[in-house]
Coordinates of C-alpha atoms and ligand atoms in Angstrom, one line a residue:
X1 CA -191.5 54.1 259.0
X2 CA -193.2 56.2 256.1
X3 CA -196.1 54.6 254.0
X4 CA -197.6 55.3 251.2
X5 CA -200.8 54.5 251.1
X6 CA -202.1 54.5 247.4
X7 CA -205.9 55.9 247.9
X8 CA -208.3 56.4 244.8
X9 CA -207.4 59.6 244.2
X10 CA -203.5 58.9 244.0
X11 CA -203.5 58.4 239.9
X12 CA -201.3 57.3 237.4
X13 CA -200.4 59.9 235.5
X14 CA -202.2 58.9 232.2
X15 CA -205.7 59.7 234.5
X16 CA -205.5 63.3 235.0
X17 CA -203.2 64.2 231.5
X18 CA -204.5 64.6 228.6
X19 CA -204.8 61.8 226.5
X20 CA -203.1 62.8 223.7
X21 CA -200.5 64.2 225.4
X22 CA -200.0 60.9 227.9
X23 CA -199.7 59.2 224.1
X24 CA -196.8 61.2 223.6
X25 CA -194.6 60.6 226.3
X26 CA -195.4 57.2 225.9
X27 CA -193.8 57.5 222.6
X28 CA -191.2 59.2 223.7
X29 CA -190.0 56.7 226.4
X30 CA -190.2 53.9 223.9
X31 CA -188.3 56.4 221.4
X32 CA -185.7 56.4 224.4
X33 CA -185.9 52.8 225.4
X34 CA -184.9 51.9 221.8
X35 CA -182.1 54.5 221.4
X36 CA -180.6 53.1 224.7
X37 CA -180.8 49.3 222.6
X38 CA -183.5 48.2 224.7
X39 CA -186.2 48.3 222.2
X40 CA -187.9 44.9 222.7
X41 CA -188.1 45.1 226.4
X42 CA -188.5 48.4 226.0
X43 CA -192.4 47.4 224.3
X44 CA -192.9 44.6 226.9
X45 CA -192.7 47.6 229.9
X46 CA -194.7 49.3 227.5
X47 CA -197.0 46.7 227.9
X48 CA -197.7 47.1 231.5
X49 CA -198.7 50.5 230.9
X50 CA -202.3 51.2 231.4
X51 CA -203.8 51.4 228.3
X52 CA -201.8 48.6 226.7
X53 CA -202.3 45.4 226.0
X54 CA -206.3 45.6 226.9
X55 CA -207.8 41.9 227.8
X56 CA -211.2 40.9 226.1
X57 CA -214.4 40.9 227.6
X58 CA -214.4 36.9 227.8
X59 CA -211.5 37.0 229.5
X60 CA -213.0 39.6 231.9
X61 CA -216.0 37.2 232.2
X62 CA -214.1 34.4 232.8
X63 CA -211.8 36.1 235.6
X64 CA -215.2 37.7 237.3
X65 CA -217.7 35.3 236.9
X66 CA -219.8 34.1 239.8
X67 CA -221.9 31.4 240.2
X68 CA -225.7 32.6 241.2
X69 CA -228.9 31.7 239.9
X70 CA -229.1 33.6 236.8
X71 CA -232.8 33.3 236.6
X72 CA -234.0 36.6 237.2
X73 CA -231.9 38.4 234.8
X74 CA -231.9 40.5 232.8
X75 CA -234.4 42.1 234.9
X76 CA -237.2 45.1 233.6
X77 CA -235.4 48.6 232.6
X78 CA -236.7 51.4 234.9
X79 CA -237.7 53.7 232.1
X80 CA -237.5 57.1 234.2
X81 CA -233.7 56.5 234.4
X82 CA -231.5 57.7 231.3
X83 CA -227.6 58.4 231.1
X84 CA -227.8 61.6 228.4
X85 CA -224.6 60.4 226.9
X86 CA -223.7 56.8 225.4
X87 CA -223.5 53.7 227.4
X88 CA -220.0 52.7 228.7
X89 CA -219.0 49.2 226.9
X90 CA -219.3 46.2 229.3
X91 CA -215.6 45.2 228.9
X92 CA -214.8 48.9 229.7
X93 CA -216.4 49.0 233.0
X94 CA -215.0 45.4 233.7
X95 CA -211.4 46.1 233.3
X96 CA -211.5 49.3 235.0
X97 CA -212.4 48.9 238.6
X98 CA -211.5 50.0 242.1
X99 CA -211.5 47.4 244.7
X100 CA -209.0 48.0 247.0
X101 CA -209.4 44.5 249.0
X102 CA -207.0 42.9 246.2
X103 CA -205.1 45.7 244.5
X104 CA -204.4 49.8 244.3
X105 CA -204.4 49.2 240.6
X106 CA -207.5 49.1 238.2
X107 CA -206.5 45.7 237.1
X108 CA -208.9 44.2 240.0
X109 CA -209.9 41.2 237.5
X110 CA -206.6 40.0 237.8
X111 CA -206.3 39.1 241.7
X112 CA -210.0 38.0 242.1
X113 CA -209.6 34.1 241.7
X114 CA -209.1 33.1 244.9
X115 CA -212.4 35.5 245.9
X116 CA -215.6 33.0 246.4
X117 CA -219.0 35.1 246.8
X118 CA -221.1 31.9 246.9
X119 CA -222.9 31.4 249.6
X120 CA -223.2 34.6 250.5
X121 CA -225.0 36.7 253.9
X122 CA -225.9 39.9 254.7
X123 CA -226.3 40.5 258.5
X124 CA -229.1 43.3 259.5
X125 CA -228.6 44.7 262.8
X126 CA -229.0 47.7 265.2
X127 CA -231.7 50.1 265.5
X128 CA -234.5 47.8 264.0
X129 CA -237.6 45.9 265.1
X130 CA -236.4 42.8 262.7
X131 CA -233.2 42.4 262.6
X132 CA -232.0 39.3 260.6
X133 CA -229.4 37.2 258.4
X134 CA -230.7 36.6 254.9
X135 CA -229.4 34.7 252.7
X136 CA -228.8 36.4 248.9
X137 CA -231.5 34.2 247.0
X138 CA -233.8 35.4 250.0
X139 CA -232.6 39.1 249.2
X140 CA -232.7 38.6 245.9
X141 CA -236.4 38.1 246.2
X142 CA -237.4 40.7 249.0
X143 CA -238.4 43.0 246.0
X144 CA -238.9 42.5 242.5
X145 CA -235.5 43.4 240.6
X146 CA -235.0 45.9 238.1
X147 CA -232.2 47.6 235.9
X148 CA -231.6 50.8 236.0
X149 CA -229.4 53.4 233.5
X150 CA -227.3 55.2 236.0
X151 CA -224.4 57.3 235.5
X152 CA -221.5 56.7 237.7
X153 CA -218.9 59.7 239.4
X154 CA -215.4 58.2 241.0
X155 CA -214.0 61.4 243.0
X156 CA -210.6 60.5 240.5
X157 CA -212.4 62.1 237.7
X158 CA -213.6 59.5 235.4
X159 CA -217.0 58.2 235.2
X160 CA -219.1 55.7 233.5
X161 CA -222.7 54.8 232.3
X162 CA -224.0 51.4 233.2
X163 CA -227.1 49.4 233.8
X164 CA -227.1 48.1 237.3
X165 CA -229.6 45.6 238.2
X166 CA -231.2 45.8 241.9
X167 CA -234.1 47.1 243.7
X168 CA -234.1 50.5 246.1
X169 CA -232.5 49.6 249.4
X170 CA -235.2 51.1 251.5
X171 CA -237.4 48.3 250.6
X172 CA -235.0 45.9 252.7
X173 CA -235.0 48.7 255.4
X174 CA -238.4 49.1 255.7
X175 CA -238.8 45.0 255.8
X176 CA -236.5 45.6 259.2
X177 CA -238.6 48.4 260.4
X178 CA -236.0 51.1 261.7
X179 CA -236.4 52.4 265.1
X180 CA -236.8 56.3 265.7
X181 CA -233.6 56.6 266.9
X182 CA -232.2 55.3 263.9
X183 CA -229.9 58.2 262.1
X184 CA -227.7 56.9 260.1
X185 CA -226.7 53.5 258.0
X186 CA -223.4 52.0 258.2
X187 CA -222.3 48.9 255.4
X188 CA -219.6 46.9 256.0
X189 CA -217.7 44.9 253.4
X190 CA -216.7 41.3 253.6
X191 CA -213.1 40.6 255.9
X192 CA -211.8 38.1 253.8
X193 CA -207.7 38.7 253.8
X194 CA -207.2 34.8 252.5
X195 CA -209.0 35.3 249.4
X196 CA -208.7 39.4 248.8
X197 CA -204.9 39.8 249.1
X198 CA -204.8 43.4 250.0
X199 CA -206.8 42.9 252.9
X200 CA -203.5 41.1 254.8
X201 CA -201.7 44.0 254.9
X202 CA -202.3 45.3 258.0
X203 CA -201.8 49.0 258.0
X204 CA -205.4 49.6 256.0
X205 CA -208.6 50.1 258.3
X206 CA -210.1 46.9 257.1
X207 CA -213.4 46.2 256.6
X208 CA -213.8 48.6 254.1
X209 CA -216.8 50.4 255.8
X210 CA -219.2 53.7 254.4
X211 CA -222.6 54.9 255.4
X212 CA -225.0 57.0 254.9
X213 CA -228.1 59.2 256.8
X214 CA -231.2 57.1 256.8
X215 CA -232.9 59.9 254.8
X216 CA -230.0 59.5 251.5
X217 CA -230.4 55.8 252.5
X218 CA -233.9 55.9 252.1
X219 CA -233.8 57.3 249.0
X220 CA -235.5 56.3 245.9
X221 CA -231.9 56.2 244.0
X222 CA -230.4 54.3 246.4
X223 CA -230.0 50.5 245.1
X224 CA -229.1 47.6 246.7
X225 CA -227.3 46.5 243.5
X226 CA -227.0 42.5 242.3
X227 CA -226.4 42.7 238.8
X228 CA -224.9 44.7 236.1
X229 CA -225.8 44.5 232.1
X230 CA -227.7 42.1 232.6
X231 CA -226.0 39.8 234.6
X232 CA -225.7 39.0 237.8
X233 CA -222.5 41.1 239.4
X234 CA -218.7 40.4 238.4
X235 CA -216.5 39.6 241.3
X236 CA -214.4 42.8 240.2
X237 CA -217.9 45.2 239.8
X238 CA -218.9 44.5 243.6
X239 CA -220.5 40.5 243.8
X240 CA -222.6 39.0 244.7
X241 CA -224.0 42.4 246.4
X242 CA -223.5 46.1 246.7
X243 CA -224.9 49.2 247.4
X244 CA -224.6 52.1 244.7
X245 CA -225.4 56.0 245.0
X246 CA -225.3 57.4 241.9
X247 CA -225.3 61.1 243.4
X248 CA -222.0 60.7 245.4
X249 CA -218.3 60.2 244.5
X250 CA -218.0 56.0 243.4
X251 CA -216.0 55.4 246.4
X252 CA -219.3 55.9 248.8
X253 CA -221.0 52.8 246.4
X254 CA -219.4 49.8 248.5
X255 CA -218.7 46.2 247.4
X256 CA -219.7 43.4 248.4
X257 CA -221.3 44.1 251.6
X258 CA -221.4 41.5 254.4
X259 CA -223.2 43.4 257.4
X260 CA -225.9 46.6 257.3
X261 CA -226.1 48.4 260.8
X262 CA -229.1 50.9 261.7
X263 CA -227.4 53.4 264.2
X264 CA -227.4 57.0 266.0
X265 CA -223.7 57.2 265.7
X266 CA -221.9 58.7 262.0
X267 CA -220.2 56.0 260.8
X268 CA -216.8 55.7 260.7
X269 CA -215.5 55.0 256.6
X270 CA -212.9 53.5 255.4
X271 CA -211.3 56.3 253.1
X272 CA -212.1 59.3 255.6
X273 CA -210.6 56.8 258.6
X274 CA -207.0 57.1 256.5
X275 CA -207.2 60.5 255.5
X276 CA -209.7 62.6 257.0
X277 CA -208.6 66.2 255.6
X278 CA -209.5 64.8 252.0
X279 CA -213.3 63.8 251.5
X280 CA -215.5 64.0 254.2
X281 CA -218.5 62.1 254.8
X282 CA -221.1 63.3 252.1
X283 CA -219.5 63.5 249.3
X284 CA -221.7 64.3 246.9
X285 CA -220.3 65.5 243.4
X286 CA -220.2 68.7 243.4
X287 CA -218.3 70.4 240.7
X288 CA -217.8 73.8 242.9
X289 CA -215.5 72.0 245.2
X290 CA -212.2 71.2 244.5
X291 CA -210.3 67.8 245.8
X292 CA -207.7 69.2 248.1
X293 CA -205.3 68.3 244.9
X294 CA -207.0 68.5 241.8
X295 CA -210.5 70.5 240.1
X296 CA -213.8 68.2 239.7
X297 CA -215.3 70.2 236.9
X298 CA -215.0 67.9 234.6
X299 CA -214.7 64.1 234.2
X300 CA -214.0 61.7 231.7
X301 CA -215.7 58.7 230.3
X302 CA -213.8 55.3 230.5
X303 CA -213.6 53.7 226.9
X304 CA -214.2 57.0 225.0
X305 CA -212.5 59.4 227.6
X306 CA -215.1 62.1 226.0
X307 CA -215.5 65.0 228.6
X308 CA -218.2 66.3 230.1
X309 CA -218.6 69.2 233.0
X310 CA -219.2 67.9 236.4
X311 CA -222.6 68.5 237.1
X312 CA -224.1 69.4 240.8
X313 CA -225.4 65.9 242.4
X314 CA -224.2 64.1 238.7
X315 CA -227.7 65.5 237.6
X316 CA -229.5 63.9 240.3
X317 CA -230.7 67.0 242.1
X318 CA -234.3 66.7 241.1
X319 CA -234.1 62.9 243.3
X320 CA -232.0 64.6 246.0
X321 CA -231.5 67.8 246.0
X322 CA -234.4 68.3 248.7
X323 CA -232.0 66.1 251.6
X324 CA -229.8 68.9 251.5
X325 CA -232.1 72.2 251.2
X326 CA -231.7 72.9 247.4
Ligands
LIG1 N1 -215.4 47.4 249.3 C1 -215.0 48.3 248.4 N2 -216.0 49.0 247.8 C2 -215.7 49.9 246.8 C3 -214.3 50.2 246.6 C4 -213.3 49.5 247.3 O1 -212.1 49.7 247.1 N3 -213.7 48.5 248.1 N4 -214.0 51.2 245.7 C5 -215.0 52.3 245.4 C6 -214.7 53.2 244.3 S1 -213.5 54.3 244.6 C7 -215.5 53.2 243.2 S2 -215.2 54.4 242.0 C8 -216.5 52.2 242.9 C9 -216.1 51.5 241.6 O2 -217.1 50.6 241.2 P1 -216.7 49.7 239.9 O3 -215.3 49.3 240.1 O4 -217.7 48.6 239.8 O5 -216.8 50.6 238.7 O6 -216.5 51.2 243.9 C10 -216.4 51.7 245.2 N5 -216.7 50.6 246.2
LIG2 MO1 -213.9 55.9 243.1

């Protein structure tokens, strides 16, 4: 039997068209639909379409919200971290998300009920002196917290400017003290199939797993991530903990991460396990390489959908460009 597998980069059509002219044919099928008598159900399909019908952001809240401690936000703003270009709005980012545990579609909000990220663990393991389990409140206070003004790339072409809140994840590696040997860092997201409904259908390489070398791991940029605007992590942005990389394509930023492994082996990922001739394991934006089925010079904000030129790292190449000889 054939599947089809709908990966990140599989869009709807309205992602990689222009906007205006996505509008059109838009009009034009309800223009059709009504010509063919089906002009009130022809506006309710046009309702599902993305775009349409947009929910607010307390009905984002309410669909995402966790409960944590909340005492520790909103946490200091890192001053040498700016976006260049406006903020994304929160109920943007919030309705707009790619969590493939409960859906292929952006509408993750709506399938997260059932999700419960309280208590929550995050297992330490492999080439360390210390391994350990720690529980997020003891996490949550290895390092002080801050926020940070990072833009994000997803390898579909849109991007986004948020404030994540966290602290650099090599401040929970070196509490673990990684052995020599240590090469690379594997994450490893939560196997929940009963509360992320995606997740029981089989034929995905479940956990959702990415990793890193322990040098880009060890970078400064990279944040062990607990919040966002403010406010501790939406079920739909990642919670109650995440990792993200603001120098690679989105899908290398994992959600809701369960288990952090120290090893000499390159980990396996999830999206290069089901289709290894598309991204490979770095995956750093890079405007100068194509996706196998579309151009990455530019990208597009969500909310505004102003464009911008892809730039080399996303304009992180003073923080990294040294891991890779440039
Ligand atoms: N576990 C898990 N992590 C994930 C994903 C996912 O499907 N599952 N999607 C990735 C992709 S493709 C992107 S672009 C970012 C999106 O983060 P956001 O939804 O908070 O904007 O999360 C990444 N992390
Ligand atoms: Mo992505």
């Amino acid at each position: 039997m054939n599947y089809f597998i709908r990966r990140p980069w599989d869009l709807p059509q309205s992602v990689h068209t222009e906007e205006s002219v996505y509008r059109d044919r838009k009009q034009a099928r309800r223009d059709f639909l009504k010509s063919i008598g089906l002009g009130a159900g022809g506006l309710a399909i046009g309702g599902l379409l993305p775009g349409c019908g947009k929910p607010t952001l307390e009905e984002l809240e309410d669909a995402g919200a966790v409960t944590v401690d909340t005492a520790a936000y909103p946490a200091p703003p890192n001053g040498a971290f700016e976006y260049g270009r406006e903020e994304t709005a929160r109920e943007e980012a919030a309705r707009f998300t790619n969590f493939y545990e409960f859906t292929s579609s952006k509408a993750v909000y709506q399938h997260v009920d059932k999700f419960e990220p309280t208590p929550w663990k995050v297992e330490v393991t492999g080439l360390c002196a210390k391994p350990g389990t720690f529980d997020l409140d003891d996490l949550i206070k290895l390092a002080p917290l801050e926020e940070r003004a990072y833009r994000h790339r997803c390898v579909e072409t849109w991007s986004m400017c948020v404030p994540w809140t966290g602290y650099p994840l090599h401040k929970l590696l070196m509490a673990v003290e990684p052995q020599a040997a240590a090469k690379y860092v594997l994450f490893k997201t939560c196997n929940r199939p009963e509360q992320a409904p995606q997740m029981a259908i089989p034929r995905y390489p479940w956990p959702y797993t990415e990793g890193l070398t322990l040098p880009e791991a060890m970078n400064e940029l990279t944040l062990l991530t607990t919040g966002i605007y403010g406010q501790p992590l939406l079920k739909q942005h990642g919670a109650p903990i995440r990792i993200v990389i603001p120098w690679k394509y989105g899908f290398k930023s994992i959600k809701s991460i369960v288990e952090i492994e120290l090893t000499d082996q390159l980990p396996a990922t999830f999206w290069n396990t089901l289709n290894p001739h598309e991204y490979g394991f770095e995956a750093n934006v890079d405007p100068q390489v194509p996706h196998p089925r579309w151009s990455q010079e530019w990208e597009w904000m969500l909310g505004s959908r102003d464009r911008f030129r892809t730039q080399i790292y996303n304009g992180y190449g003073d923080w990294v460009g040294d891991l890779y000889g440039s």
